[in-house]
PDB file of C-alpha atoms in Angstrom:
ATOM      1  CA  MET A  32       3.281  18.641   2.112  1.00 47.00           C
ATOM      2  CA  LEU A  33       2.017  15.467   3.795  1.00 54.00           C
ATOM      3  CA  LEU A  34      -1.106  17.183   5.086  1.00 61.00           C
ATOM      4  CA  LYS A  35      -2.351  18.943   1.945  1.00 72.00           C
ATOM      5  CA  ASP A  36      -6.106  18.667   2.446  1.00 78.00           C
ATOM      6  CA  GLY A  37      -8.853  21.305   2.724  1.00 85.00           C
ATOM      7  CA  ARG A  38     -10.343  19.751   5.860  1.00 88.00           C
ATOM      8  CA  ILE A  39      -6.964  19.644   7.552  1.00 90.00           C
ATOM      9  CA  ASP A  40      -6.156  23.219   6.560  1.00 89.00           C
ATOM     10  CA  HIS A  41      -9.455  24.406   8.041  1.00 91.00           C
ATOM     11  CA  ALA A  42      -8.972  22.506  11.315  1.00 92.00           C
ATOM     12  CA  LEU A  43      -5.382  23.713  11.694  1.00 91.00           C
ATOM     13  CA  ASN A  44      -6.307  27.341  11.005  1.00 93.00           C
ATOM     14  CA  MET A  45      -9.086  27.071  13.571  1.00 93.00           C
ATOM     15  CA  SER A  46      -6.636  25.649  16.115  1.00 94.00           C
ATOM     16  CA  LYS A  47      -4.177  28.488  15.545  1.00 94.00           C
ATOM     17  CA  LYS A  48      -6.927  31.081  15.979  1.00 94.00           C
ATOM     18  CA  VAL A  49      -8.080  29.399  19.186  1.00 95.00           C
ATOM     19  CA  VAL A  50      -4.554  29.417  20.593  1.00 95.00           C
ATOM     20  CA  GLY A  51      -4.222  33.078  19.582  1.00 93.00           C
ATOM     21  CA  CYS A  52      -7.413  33.947  21.481  1.00 92.00           C
ATOM     22  CA  PHE A  53      -5.895  32.710  24.716  1.00 94.00           C
ATOM     23  CA  SER A  54      -2.341  33.891  24.033  1.00 89.00           C
ATOM     24  CA  TYR A  55      -3.147  37.591  23.797  1.00 86.00           C
ATOM     25  CA  THR A  56      -5.754  37.959  26.561  1.00 87.00           C
ATOM     26  CA  TRP A  57      -4.961  37.433  30.216  1.00 92.00           C
ATOM     27  CA  ARG A  58      -8.687  37.281  31.061  1.00 93.00           C
ATOM     28  CA  ARG A  59      -9.287  34.303  28.768  1.00 93.00           C
ATOM     29  CA  ARG A  60      -6.249  32.496  30.126  1.00 94.00           C
ATOM     30  CA  SER A  61      -7.659  32.964  33.621  1.00 95.00           C
ATOM     31  CA  GLU A  62     -11.071  31.710  32.483  1.00 95.00           C
ATOM     32  CA  LEU A  63      -9.422  28.702  30.839  1.00 96.00           C
ATOM     33  CA  SER A  64      -7.638  27.883  34.095  1.00 96.00           C
ATOM     34  CA  GLU A  65     -10.941  28.045  35.995  1.00 96.00           C
ATOM     35  CA  ALA A  66     -12.635  25.818  33.412  1.00 96.00           C
ATOM     36  CA  GLN A  67      -9.792  23.297  33.663  1.00 97.00           C
ATOM     37  CA  LYS A  68     -10.255  23.065  37.411  1.00 96.00           C
ATOM     38  CA  GLU A  69     -14.015  22.713  37.103  1.00 96.00           C
ATOM     39  CA  LEU A  70     -13.755  20.020  34.431  1.00 96.00           C
ATOM     40  CA  LYS A  71     -10.833  18.315  36.226  1.00 96.00           C
ATOM     41  CA  LEU A  72      -8.542  18.685  33.219  1.00 96.00           C
ATOM     42  CA  PRO A  73      -4.748  19.062  33.399  1.00 95.00           C
ATOM     43  CA  GLU A  74      -3.902  22.728  33.989  1.00 94.00           C
ATOM     44  CA  HIS A  75      -1.767  23.025  30.889  1.00 95.00           C
ATOM     45  CA  LYS A  76      -1.238  26.069  28.719  1.00 94.00           C
ATOM     46  CA  LEU A  77      -2.105  25.919  25.030  1.00 95.00           C
ATOM     47  CA  LYS A  78       0.849  25.501  22.688  1.00 94.00           C
ATOM     48  CA  THR A  79       1.750  27.697  19.733  1.00 91.00           C
ATOM     49  CA  GLU A  80       2.786  26.279  16.363  1.00 87.00           C
ATOM     50  CA  PHE A  81       6.124  27.359  14.890  1.00 83.00           C
ATOM     51  CA  PRO A  82       5.977  27.176  11.061  1.00 72.00           C
ATOM     52  CA  THR A  83       9.573  25.918  10.777  1.00 68.00           C
ATOM     53  CA  ARG A  84       9.041  23.088  13.284  1.00 73.00           C
ATOM     54  CA  TRP A  85       6.522  20.443  12.229  1.00 71.00           C
ATOM     55  CA  ARG A  86       6.780  18.857  15.682  1.00 81.00           C
ATOM     56  CA  SER A  87       5.157  21.983  17.147  1.00 87.00           C
ATOM     57  CA  LYS A  88       2.116  21.433  14.876  1.00 88.00           C
ATOM     58  CA  GLN A  89       1.454  18.049  16.458  1.00 89.00           C
ATOM     59  CA  ALA A  90       2.046  19.456  19.964  1.00 92.00           C
ATOM     60  CA  MET A  91      -0.465  22.264  19.333  1.00 94.00           C
ATOM     61  CA  ILE A  92      -3.095  19.827  18.030  1.00 95.00           C
ATOM     62  CA  ALA A  93      -2.598  17.423  20.939  1.00 95.00           C
ATOM     63  CA  ARG A  94      -3.033  20.215  23.471  1.00 96.00           C
ATOM     64  CA  VAL A  95      -6.191  21.567  21.773  1.00 97.00           C
ATOM     65  CA  LEU A  96      -7.669  18.057  21.849  1.00 97.00           C
ATOM     66  CA  GLU A  97      -6.732  17.625  25.486  1.00 97.00           C
ATOM     67  CA  GLN A  98      -8.374  20.931  26.436  1.00 97.00           C
ATOM     68  CA  GLN A  99     -11.275  20.976  23.961  1.00 96.00           C
ATOM     69  CA  SER A 100     -13.957  20.895  26.711  1.00 96.00           C
ATOM     70  CA  ALA A 101     -12.421  23.814  28.605  1.00 97.00           C
ATOM     71  CA  ILE A 102     -11.814  25.737  25.359  1.00 97.00           C
ATOM     72  CA  SER A 103     -15.425  25.294  24.265  1.00 96.00           C
ATOM     73  CA  CYS A 104     -16.656  26.327  27.714  1.00 96.00           C
ATOM     74  CA  VAL A 105     -14.726  29.623  27.652  1.00 96.00           C
ATOM     75  CA  LEU A 106     -15.304  30.562  24.004  1.00 95.00           C
ATOM     76  CA  SER A 107     -19.026  29.796  24.053  1.00 94.00           C
ATOM     77  CA  MET A 108     -19.532  32.509  26.716  1.00 93.00           C
ATOM     78  CA  ASP A 109     -18.106  35.261  24.477  1.00 91.00           C
ATOM     79  CA  LYS A 110     -20.111  36.062  21.352  1.00 91.00           C
ATOM     80  CA  LYS A 111     -17.060  37.680  19.719  1.00 90.00           C
ATOM     81  CA  VAL A 112     -15.195  34.368  19.571  1.00 92.00           C
ATOM     82  CA  ARG A 113     -18.044  31.877  19.830  1.00 93.00           C
ATOM     83  CA  HIS A 114     -17.566  30.963  16.166  1.00 93.00           C
ATOM     84  CA  LEU A 115     -14.163  29.498  17.063  1.00 93.00           C
ATOM     85  CA  VAL A 116     -15.632  26.733  19.234  1.00 94.00           C
ATOM     86  CA  PRO A 117     -14.338  23.531  17.564  1.00 92.00           C
ATOM     87  CA  THR A 118     -17.040  21.558  15.759  1.00 93.00           C
ATOM     88  CA  TRP A 119     -17.224  17.783  15.890  1.00 93.00           C
ATOM     89  CA  GLN A 120     -15.918  17.736  12.293  1.00 93.00           C
ATOM     90  CA  ASP A 121     -12.866  19.779  13.331  1.00 94.00           C
ATOM     91  CA  ILE A 122     -12.246  17.489  16.298  1.00 95.00           C
ATOM     92  CA  GLU A 123     -12.487  14.401  14.089  1.00 93.00           C
ATOM     93  CA  VAL A 124      -9.939  15.836  11.661  1.00 94.00           C
ATOM     94  CA  LEU A 125      -7.581  16.906  14.454  1.00 95.00           C
ATOM     95  CA  GLU A 126      -7.752  13.453  16.014  1.00 93.00           C
ATOM     96  CA  ALA A 127      -6.884  11.831  12.679  1.00 91.00           C
ATOM     97  CA  VAL A 128      -3.901  14.155  12.226  1.00 91.00           C
ATOM     98  CA  ASN A 129      -2.713  13.742  15.803  1.00 91.00           C
ATOM     99  CA  ASN A 130      -2.959   9.942  15.729  1.00 86.00           C
ATOM    100  CA  SER A 131      -0.856   9.896  12.559  1.00 83.00           C
ATOM    101  CA  LEU A 132       1.763  12.454  13.596  1.00 84.00           C
ATOM    102  CA  SER A 133       2.305  11.223  17.166  1.00 83.00           C
ATOM    103  CA  PRO A 134       4.432   8.203  16.099  1.00 77.00           C
ATOM    104  CA  LEU A 135       6.493  10.521  13.883  1.00 77.00           C
ATOM    105  CA  ALA A 136       7.127  12.739  16.899  1.00 76.00           C
ATOM    106  CA  GLU A 137       8.471   9.747  18.820  1.00 72.00           C
ATOM    107  CA  PHE A 138      10.553   8.786  15.767  1.00 67.00           C
ATOM    108  CA  THR A 139      12.058  12.284  15.656  1.00 67.00           C
ATOM    109  CA  ASP A 140      12.801  12.221  19.383  1.00 66.00           C
ATOM    110  CA  ALA A 141      14.560   8.858  19.030  1.00 60.00           C
ATOM    111  CA  LEU A 142      16.708  10.003  16.109  1.00 58.00           C
ATOM    112  CA  SER A 143      17.688  13.245  17.832  1.00 63.00           C
ATOM    113  CA  GLY A 144      19.054  11.533  20.930  1.00 57.00           C
ATOM    114  CA  GLU A 145      22.541  12.595  21.924  1.00 50.00           C
ATOM    115  CA  GLN A 146      23.555   9.567  23.969  1.00 59.00           C
ATOM    116  CA  TYR A 147      23.614   7.019  21.140  1.00 57.00           C
ATOM    117  CA  VAL A 148      24.258   6.696  17.407  1.00 52.00           C
ATOM    118  CA  SER A 149      20.803   7.540  16.054  1.00 65.00           C
ATOM    119  CA  VAL A 150      21.361   6.422  12.439  1.00 69.00           C
ATOM    120  CA  SER A 151      21.141   2.794  13.586  1.00 69.00           C
ATOM    121  CA  TYR A 152      17.499   3.419  14.494  1.00 68.00           C
ATOM    122  CA  VAL A 153      16.333   4.374  11.007  1.00 73.00           C
ATOM    123  CA  LYS A 154      15.788   0.940   9.418  1.00 73.00           C
ATOM    124  CA  PRO A 155      14.229  -0.719  12.497  1.00 76.00           C
ATOM    125  CA  VAL A 156      11.858   2.198  13.004  1.00 74.00           C
ATOM    126  CA  LEU A 157      10.891   2.271   9.311  1.00 79.00           C
ATOM    127  CA  HIS A 158      10.161  -1.450   9.522  1.00 78.00           C
ATOM    128  CA  LEU A 159       8.014  -0.818  12.585  1.00 79.00           C
ATOM    129  CA  PHE A 160       6.131   1.976  10.798  1.00 82.00           C
ATOM    130  CA  ASN A 161       5.413  -0.162   7.732  1.00 85.00           C
ATOM    131  CA  ASN A 162       4.358  -3.291   9.574  1.00 84.00           C
ATOM    132  CA  THR A 163       2.774  -2.110  12.821  1.00 81.00           C
ATOM    133  CA  ILE A 164       2.329   1.559  13.672  1.00 80.00           C
ATOM    134  CA  PHE A 165       0.938   2.819  10.356  1.00 83.00           C
ATOM    135  CA  GLU A 166      -0.951  -0.345   9.559  1.00 83.00           C
ATOM    136  CA  GLU A 167      -4.546   0.504   8.662  1.00 80.00           C
ATOM    137  CA  LYS A 168      -6.919  -0.530  11.419  1.00 80.00           C
ATOM    138  CA  GLU A 169     -10.579  -1.442  11.330  1.00 80.00           C
ATOM    139  CA  GLY A 170     -12.831   1.465  12.232  1.00 81.00           C
ATOM    140  CA  GLU A 171     -10.359   4.169  11.181  1.00 84.00           C
ATOM    141  CA  THR A 172     -11.639   7.099   9.164  1.00 86.00           C
ATOM    142  CA  GLU A 173     -10.676   7.362   5.516  1.00 88.00           C
ATOM    143  CA  LEU A 174      -8.825  10.577   6.318  1.00 88.00           C
ATOM    144  CA  SER A 175      -6.675   8.819   8.903  1.00 86.00           C
ATOM    145  CA  LYS A 176      -5.858   6.023   6.443  1.00 87.00           C
ATOM    146  CA  CYS A 177      -4.996   8.580   3.759  1.00 88.00           C
ATOM    147  CA  ILE A 178      -2.616  10.461   6.084  1.00 87.00           C
ATOM    148  CA  LYS A 179      -0.862   7.229   7.049  1.00 87.00           C
ATOM    149  CA  ARG A 180      -0.408   6.223   3.408  1.00 88.00           C
ATOM    150  CA  LYS A 181       1.054   9.627   2.549  1.00 88.00           C
ATOM    151  CA  ILE A 182       3.471   9.505   5.480  1.00 85.00           C
ATOM    152  CA  LEU A 183       4.648   5.988   4.622  1.00 88.00           C
ATOM    153  CA  ASP A 184       5.043   6.872   0.948  1.00 90.00           C
ATOM    154  CA  TYR A 185       7.125   9.915   1.857  1.00 85.00           C
ATOM    155  CA  LEU A 186       9.382   8.065   4.319  1.00 82.00           C
ATOM    156  CA  ASN A 187       9.913   5.010   2.117  1.00 86.00           C
ATOM    157  CA  LYS A 188      10.850   7.172  -0.892  1.00 87.00           C
ATOM    158  CA  LYS A 189      13.200   9.244   1.253  1.00 81.00           C
ATOM    159  CA  TYR A 190      15.285   6.185   2.160  1.00 80.00           C
ATOM    160  CA  ASP A 191      14.662   4.148  -1.018  1.00 80.00           C
ATOM    161  CA  ASP A 192      18.170   4.286  -2.405  1.00 78.00           C
ATOM    162  CA  PRO A 193      20.445   1.191  -2.558  1.00 74.00           C
ATOM    163  CA  GLN A 194      23.519   2.999  -1.235  1.00 73.00           C
ATOM    164  CA  THR A 195      21.546   4.665   1.550  1.00 70.00           C
ATOM    165  CA  GLU A 196      19.997   1.317   2.498  1.00 69.00           C
ATOM    166  CA  GLU A 197      23.438  -0.307   2.695  1.00 69.00           C
ATOM    167  CA  VAL A 198      24.701   2.418   5.034  1.00 69.00           C
ATOM    168  CA  LEU A 199      21.597   2.125   7.233  1.00 67.00           C
ATOM    169  CA  ASP A 200      21.893  -1.687   7.311  1.00 64.00           C
ATOM    170  CA  MET A 201      25.535  -1.504   8.361  1.00 63.00           C
ATOM    171  CA  ALA A 202      24.746   1.095  11.023  1.00 62.00           C
ATOM    172  CA  SER A 203      22.039  -1.144  12.470  1.00 62.00           C
ATOM    173  CA  VAL A 204      24.152  -4.307  12.497  1.00 61.00           C
ATOM    174  CA  VAL A 205      26.874  -2.762  14.652  1.00 57.00           C
ATOM    175  CA  ASP A 206      24.246  -1.710  17.176  1.00 60.00           C
ATOM    176  CA  PRO A 207      23.735  -4.716  19.516  1.00 58.00           C
ATOM    177  CA  ARG A 208      20.047  -3.796  20.008  1.00 58.00           C
ATOM    178  CA  PHE A 209      19.105  -4.734  16.440  1.00 56.00           C
ATOM    179  CA  LYS A 210      19.644  -8.281  15.194  1.00 56.00           C
ATOM    180  CA  ASP A 211      17.570  -8.359  11.961  1.00 54.00           C
ATOM    181  CA  ARG A 212      19.508  -9.251   8.784  1.00 52.00           C
ATOM    182  CA  VAL A 213      22.706  -9.531  10.815  1.00 48.00           C
ATOM    183  CA  GLU A 214      24.321 -12.333   8.780  1.00 53.00           C
ATOM    184  CA  ALA A 215      23.590 -10.762   5.393  1.00 52.00           C
ATOM    185  CA  VAL A 216      24.977  -7.422   6.491  1.00 48.00           C
ATOM    186  CA  LYS A 217      28.035  -9.052   8.077  1.00 51.00           C
ATOM    187  CA  ILE A 218      28.856 -10.701   4.742  1.00 55.00           C
ATOM    188  CA  HIS A 219      28.472  -7.356   3.006  1.00 52.00           C
ATOM    189  CA  LEU A 220      30.716  -5.698   5.589  1.00 49.00           C
ATOM    190  CA  ARG A 221      33.439  -8.327   5.101  1.00 57.00           C
ATOM    191  CA  THR A 222      33.271  -7.867   1.326  1.00 62.00           C
ATOM    192  CA  GLU A 223      33.509  -4.086   1.659  1.00 53.00           C
ATOM    193  CA  MET A 224      36.454  -4.324   4.060  1.00 50.00           C
ATOM    194  CA  ALA A 225      38.254  -6.812   1.801  1.00 60.00           C
ATOM    195  CA  SER A 226      37.865  -4.564  -1.239  1.00 58.00           C
ATOM    196  CA  ILE A 227      39.066  -1.525   0.726  1.00 52.00           C
ATOM    197  CA  TYR A 228      42.103  -3.477   1.974  1.00 50.00           C
ATOM    198  CA  THR A 229      42.951  -4.649  -1.543  1.00 59.00           C
ATOM    199  CA  PHE A 230      42.668  -1.110  -2.877  1.00 53.00           C
ATOM    200  CA  MET A 231      44.789   0.425  -0.129  1.00 54.00           C
ATOM    201  CA  LYS A 232      47.385  -2.371   0.140  1.00 54.00           C
ATOM    202  CA  PRO A 233      50.813  -0.997  -0.887  1.00 59.00           C
ATOM    203  CA  GLN A 234      52.153  -2.566  -4.091  1.00 57.00           C
ATOM    204  CA  PRO A 235      55.858  -3.534  -4.406  1.00 57.00           C
ATOM    205  CA  SER A 236      57.695  -0.811  -6.320  1.00 52.00           C
ATOM    206  CA  VAL A 237      60.374  -1.398  -8.932  1.00 47.00           C
ATOM    207  CA  THR A 238      62.808   1.408  -9.685  1.00 46.00           C
ATOM    208  CA  VAL A 239      63.953   2.336 -13.149  1.00 43.00           C
ATOM    209  CA  CYS A 240      67.515   1.413 -12.295  1.00 43.00           C
ATOM    210  CA  GLU A 241      66.500  -2.059 -11.171  1.00 45.00           C
ATOM    211  CA  GLU A 242      64.558  -2.586 -14.399  1.00 45.00           C
ATOM    212  CA  ALA A 243      67.557  -1.468 -16.454  1.00 45.00           C
ATOM    213  CA  ASP A 244      69.908  -3.741 -14.536  1.00 48.00           C
ATOM    214  CA  ASP A 245      67.579  -6.690 -15.138  1.00 48.00           C
ATOM    215  CA  GLN A 246      67.507  -5.994 -18.885  1.00 49.00           C
ATOM    216  CA  ASN A 247      71.288  -5.455 -19.256  1.00 51.00           C
ATOM    217  CA  THR A 248      72.537  -8.297 -17.094  1.00 49.00           C
ATOM    218  CA  PRO A 249      73.728 -11.087 -19.394  1.00 51.00           C
ATOM    219  CA  ALA A 250      72.600 -14.601 -18.664  1.00 47.00           C
ATOM    220  CA  LEU A 251      75.124 -16.664 -16.743  1.00 45.00           C
ATOM    221  CA  LYS A 252      76.970 -19.221 -18.814  1.00 47.00           C
ATOM    222  CA  LYS A 253      76.629 -22.779 -17.760  1.00 47.00           C
ATOM    223  CA  THR A 254      79.794 -24.228 -16.363  1.00 48.00           C
ATOM    224  CA  LYS A 255      80.901 -27.548 -17.597  1.00 46.00           C
TER     225      LYS A 255
END
């Protein structure tokens, strides 16, 4: 949804076909390994995208970019797949996508941690995205700026609900690593706790018999 663009679709389809070329042929994998050694590149395997995992899309793109020289070297020697050699336009698009999705990958990794309460990370990370990471930089391509705007718009709308924001604020304030808006959230927490206590506080009960006795008991006469 975030990456609906003809240029991006073309570059991603090309990347998937490239990965497929090396996945199904042992000979090409061997040639890729030799090219990696010759070009002094990391001897990493190409990564496959899983449609249900967006994180795998970014991992596939990053690996194609890392190995683009070795990939081009191997594919250019085989006329059957020479047309799959990434063009400079494809590389430019893939770099724009990768630069935009990489921070999201780190965001996902942080929120999926099992050793801490991840919900407390949401507001601080969103603040970081809006004010630093996805800030438009001089020299960026228009495509890169467009992707960043779409990502920010999506994330901000996803958490743009007053009740959701209150929960996220309270989660962050009880995490000692985040100190922003501490006093305001503390006041809100005290108010919430006071209202909950008032609501749940047991009220004194009066039985029917006691009410009847109060109504039927005659007033005491004054003694002279």
